[in-house]
PDB file of C-alpha atoms in Angstrom:
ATOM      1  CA  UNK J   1      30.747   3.576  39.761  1.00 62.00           C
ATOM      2  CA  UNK J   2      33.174   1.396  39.670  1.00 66.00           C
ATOM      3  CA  UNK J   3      33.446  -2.425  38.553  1.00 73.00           C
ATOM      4  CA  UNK J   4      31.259  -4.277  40.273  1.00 78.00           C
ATOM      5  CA  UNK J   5      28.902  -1.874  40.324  1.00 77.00           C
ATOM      6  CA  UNK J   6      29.424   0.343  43.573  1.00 76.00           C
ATOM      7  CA  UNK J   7      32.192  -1.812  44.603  1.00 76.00           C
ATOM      8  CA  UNK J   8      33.470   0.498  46.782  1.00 75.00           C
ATOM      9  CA  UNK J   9      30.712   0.984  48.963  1.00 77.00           C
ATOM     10  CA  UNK J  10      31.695  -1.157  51.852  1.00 78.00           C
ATOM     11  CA  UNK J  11      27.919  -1.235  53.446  1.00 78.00           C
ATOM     12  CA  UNK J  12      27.079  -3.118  50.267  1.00 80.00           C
ATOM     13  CA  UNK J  13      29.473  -5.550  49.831  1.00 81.00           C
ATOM     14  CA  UNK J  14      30.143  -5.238  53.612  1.00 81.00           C
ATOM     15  CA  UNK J  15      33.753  -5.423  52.442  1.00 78.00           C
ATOM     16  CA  UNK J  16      37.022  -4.577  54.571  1.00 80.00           C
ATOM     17  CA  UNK J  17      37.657  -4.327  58.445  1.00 82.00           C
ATOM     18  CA  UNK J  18      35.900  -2.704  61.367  1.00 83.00           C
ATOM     19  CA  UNK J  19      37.531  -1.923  64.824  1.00 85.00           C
ATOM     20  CA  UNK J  20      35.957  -3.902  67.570  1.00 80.00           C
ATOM     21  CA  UNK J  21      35.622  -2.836  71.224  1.00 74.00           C
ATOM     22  CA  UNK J  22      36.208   0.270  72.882  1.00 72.00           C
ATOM     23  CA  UNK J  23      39.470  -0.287  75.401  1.00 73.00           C
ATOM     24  CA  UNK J  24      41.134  -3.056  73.696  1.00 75.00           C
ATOM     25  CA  UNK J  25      40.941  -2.636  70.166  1.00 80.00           C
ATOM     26  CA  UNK J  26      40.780  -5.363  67.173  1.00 83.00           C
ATOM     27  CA  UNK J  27      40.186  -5.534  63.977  1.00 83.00           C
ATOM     28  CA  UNK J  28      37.753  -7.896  62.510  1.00 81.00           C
ATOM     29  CA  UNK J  29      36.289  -8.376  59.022  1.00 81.00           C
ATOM     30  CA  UNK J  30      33.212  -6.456  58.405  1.00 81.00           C
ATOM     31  CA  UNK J  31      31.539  -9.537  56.221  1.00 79.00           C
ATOM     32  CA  UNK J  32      31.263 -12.372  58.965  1.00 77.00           C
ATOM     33  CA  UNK J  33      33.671 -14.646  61.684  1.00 74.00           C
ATOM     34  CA  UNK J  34      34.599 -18.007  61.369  1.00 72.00           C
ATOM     35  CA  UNK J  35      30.877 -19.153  61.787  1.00 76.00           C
ATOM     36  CA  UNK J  36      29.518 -16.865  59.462  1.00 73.00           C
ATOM     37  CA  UNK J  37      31.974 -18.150  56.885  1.00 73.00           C
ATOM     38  CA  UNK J  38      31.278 -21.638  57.473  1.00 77.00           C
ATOM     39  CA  UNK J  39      27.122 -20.837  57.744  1.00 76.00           C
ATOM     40  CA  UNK J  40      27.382 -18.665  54.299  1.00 74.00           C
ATOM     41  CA  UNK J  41      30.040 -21.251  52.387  1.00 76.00           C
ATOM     42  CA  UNK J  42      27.388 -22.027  49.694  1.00 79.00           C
ATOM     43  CA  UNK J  43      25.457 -19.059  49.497  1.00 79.00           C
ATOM     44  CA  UNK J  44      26.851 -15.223  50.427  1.00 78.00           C
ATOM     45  CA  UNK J  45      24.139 -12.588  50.394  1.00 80.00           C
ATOM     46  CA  UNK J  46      26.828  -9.985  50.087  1.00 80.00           C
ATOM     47  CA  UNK J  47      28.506 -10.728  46.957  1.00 80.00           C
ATOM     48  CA  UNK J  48      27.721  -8.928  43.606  1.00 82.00           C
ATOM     49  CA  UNK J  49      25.649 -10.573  41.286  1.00 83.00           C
ATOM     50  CA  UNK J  50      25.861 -11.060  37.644  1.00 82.00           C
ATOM     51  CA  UNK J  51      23.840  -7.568  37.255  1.00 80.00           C
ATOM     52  CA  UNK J  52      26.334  -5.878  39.510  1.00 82.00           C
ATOM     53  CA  UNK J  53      29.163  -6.672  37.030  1.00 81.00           C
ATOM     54  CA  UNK J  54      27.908  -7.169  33.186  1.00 84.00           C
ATOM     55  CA  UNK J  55      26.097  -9.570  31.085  1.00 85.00           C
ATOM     56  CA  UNK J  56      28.562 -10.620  29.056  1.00 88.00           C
ATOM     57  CA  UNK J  57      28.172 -10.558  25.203  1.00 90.00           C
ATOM     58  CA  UNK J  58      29.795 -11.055  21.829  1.00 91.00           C
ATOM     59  CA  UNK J  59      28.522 -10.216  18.541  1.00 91.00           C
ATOM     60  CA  UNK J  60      26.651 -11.412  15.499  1.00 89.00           C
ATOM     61  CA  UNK J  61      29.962 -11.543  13.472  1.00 90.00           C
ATOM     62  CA  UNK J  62      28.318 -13.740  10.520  1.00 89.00           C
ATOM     63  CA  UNK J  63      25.614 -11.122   9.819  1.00 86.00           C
ATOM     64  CA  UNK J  64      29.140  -9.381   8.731  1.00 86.00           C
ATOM     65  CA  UNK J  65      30.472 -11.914   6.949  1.00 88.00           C
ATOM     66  CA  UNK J  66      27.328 -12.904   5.453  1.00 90.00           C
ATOM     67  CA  UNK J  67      25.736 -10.063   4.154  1.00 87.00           C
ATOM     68  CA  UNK J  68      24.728  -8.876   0.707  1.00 89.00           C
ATOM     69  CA  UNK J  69      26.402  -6.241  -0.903  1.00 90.00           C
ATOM     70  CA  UNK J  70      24.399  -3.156  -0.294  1.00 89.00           C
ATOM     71  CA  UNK J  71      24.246   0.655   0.084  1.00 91.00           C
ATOM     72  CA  UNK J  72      23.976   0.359   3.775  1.00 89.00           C
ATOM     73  CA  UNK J  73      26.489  -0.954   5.674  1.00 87.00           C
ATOM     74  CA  UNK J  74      25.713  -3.952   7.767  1.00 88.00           C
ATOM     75  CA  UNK J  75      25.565  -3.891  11.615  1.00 87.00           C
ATOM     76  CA  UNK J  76      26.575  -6.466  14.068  1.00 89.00           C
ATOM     77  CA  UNK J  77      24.426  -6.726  17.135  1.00 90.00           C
ATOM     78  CA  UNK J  78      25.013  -7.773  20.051  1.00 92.00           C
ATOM     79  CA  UNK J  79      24.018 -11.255  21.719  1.00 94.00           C
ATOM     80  CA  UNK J  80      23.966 -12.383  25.688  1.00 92.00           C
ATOM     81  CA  UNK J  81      26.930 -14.638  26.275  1.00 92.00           C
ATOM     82  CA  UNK J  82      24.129 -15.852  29.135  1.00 92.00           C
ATOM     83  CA  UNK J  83      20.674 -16.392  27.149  1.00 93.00           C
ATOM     84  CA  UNK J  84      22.259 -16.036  23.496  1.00 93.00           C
ATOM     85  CA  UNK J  85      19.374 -13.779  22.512  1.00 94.00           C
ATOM     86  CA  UNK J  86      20.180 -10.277  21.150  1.00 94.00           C
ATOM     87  CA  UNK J  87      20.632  -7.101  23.517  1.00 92.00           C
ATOM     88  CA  UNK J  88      18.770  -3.963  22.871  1.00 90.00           C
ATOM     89  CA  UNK J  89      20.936  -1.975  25.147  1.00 85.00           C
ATOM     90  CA  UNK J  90      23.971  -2.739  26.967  1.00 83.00           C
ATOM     91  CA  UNK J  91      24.426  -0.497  30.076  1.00 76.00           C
ATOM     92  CA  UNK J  92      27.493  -2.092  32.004  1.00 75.00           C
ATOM     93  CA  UNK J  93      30.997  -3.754  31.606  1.00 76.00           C
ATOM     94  CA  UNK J  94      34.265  -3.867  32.524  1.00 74.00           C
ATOM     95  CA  UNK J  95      36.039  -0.133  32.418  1.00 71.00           C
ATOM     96  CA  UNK J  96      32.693   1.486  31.571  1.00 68.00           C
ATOM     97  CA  UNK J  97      32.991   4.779  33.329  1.00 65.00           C
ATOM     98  CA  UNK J  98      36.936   5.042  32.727  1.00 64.00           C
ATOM     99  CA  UNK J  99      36.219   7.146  29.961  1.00 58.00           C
ATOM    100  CA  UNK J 100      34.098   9.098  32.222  1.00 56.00           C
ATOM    101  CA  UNK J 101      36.034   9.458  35.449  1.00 58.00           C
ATOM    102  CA  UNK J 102      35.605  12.804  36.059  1.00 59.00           C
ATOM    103  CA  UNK J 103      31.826  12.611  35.103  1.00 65.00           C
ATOM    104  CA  UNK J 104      29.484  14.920  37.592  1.00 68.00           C
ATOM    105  CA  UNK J 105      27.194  11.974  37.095  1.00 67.00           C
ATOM    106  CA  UNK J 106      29.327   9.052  38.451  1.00 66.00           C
ATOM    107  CA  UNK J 107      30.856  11.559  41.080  1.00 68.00           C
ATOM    108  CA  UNK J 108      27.429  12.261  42.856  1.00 72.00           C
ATOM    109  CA  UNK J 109      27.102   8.613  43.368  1.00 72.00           C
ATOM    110  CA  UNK J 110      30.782   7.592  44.490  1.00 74.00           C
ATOM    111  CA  UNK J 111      30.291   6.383  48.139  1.00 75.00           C
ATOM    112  CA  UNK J 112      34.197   7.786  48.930  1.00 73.00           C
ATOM    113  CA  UNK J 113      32.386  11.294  48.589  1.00 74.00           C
ATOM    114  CA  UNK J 114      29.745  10.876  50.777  1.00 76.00           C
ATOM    115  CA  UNK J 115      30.046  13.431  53.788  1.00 77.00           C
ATOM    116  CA  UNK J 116      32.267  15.311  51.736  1.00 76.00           C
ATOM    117  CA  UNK J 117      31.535  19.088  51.420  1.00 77.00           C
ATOM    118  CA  UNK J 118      30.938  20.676  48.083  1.00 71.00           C
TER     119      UNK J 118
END
């Protein structure tokens, strides 16, 4: 759910702010310090990867353009923006579950719900 995929769930992405310390409180970011920042500057562990978000892709427009007339009506499929070879199945992109928002499917896996009763 969501876009990244699960981009919510902060023990993921370890996202957001924690409270430190038990008398005197502060808040801290959950990710890393100063250190870790520096230590992680070229590579991050953390962050979503291309899978979390989409492969991007366009489609075979000149198999449109191109094609003979016929009785069937001609298809364009779709081709990785990444590896320019054609898709089979796209699962993934921007806005994907908007449609299904109130999905039991994508509710059961929204991290905001865990610990929530039924």
């Amino acid at each position: 759910t969501g876009y990244p995929t699960r981009w919510e769930d902060q023990t993921k992405y370890r996202g957001g702010w924690v409270v430190d310390g038990q008398r005197q409180k502060s808040l801290r970011l959950r990710l890393q310090g100063k250190w870790g920042t520096l230590s992680n500057i070229f590579y991050n562990p953390y962050l979503p990867t291309l899978d979390d978000y989409f492969e991007p892709w366009t489609y075979d427009y000149q198999n449109l353009i191109n094609a003979p007339l016929a009785d069937e009506q001609p298809t364009a499929r779709a081709i990785s923006m990444v590896t320019g070879k054609y898709m089979d199945t796209i699962e993934a992109g921007p806005n994907w579950d908007d449609d299904l928002g109130g999905s039991q499917v994508y509710a059961n896996n929204d991290p905001n719900f865990d610990g929530a009763s039924d």
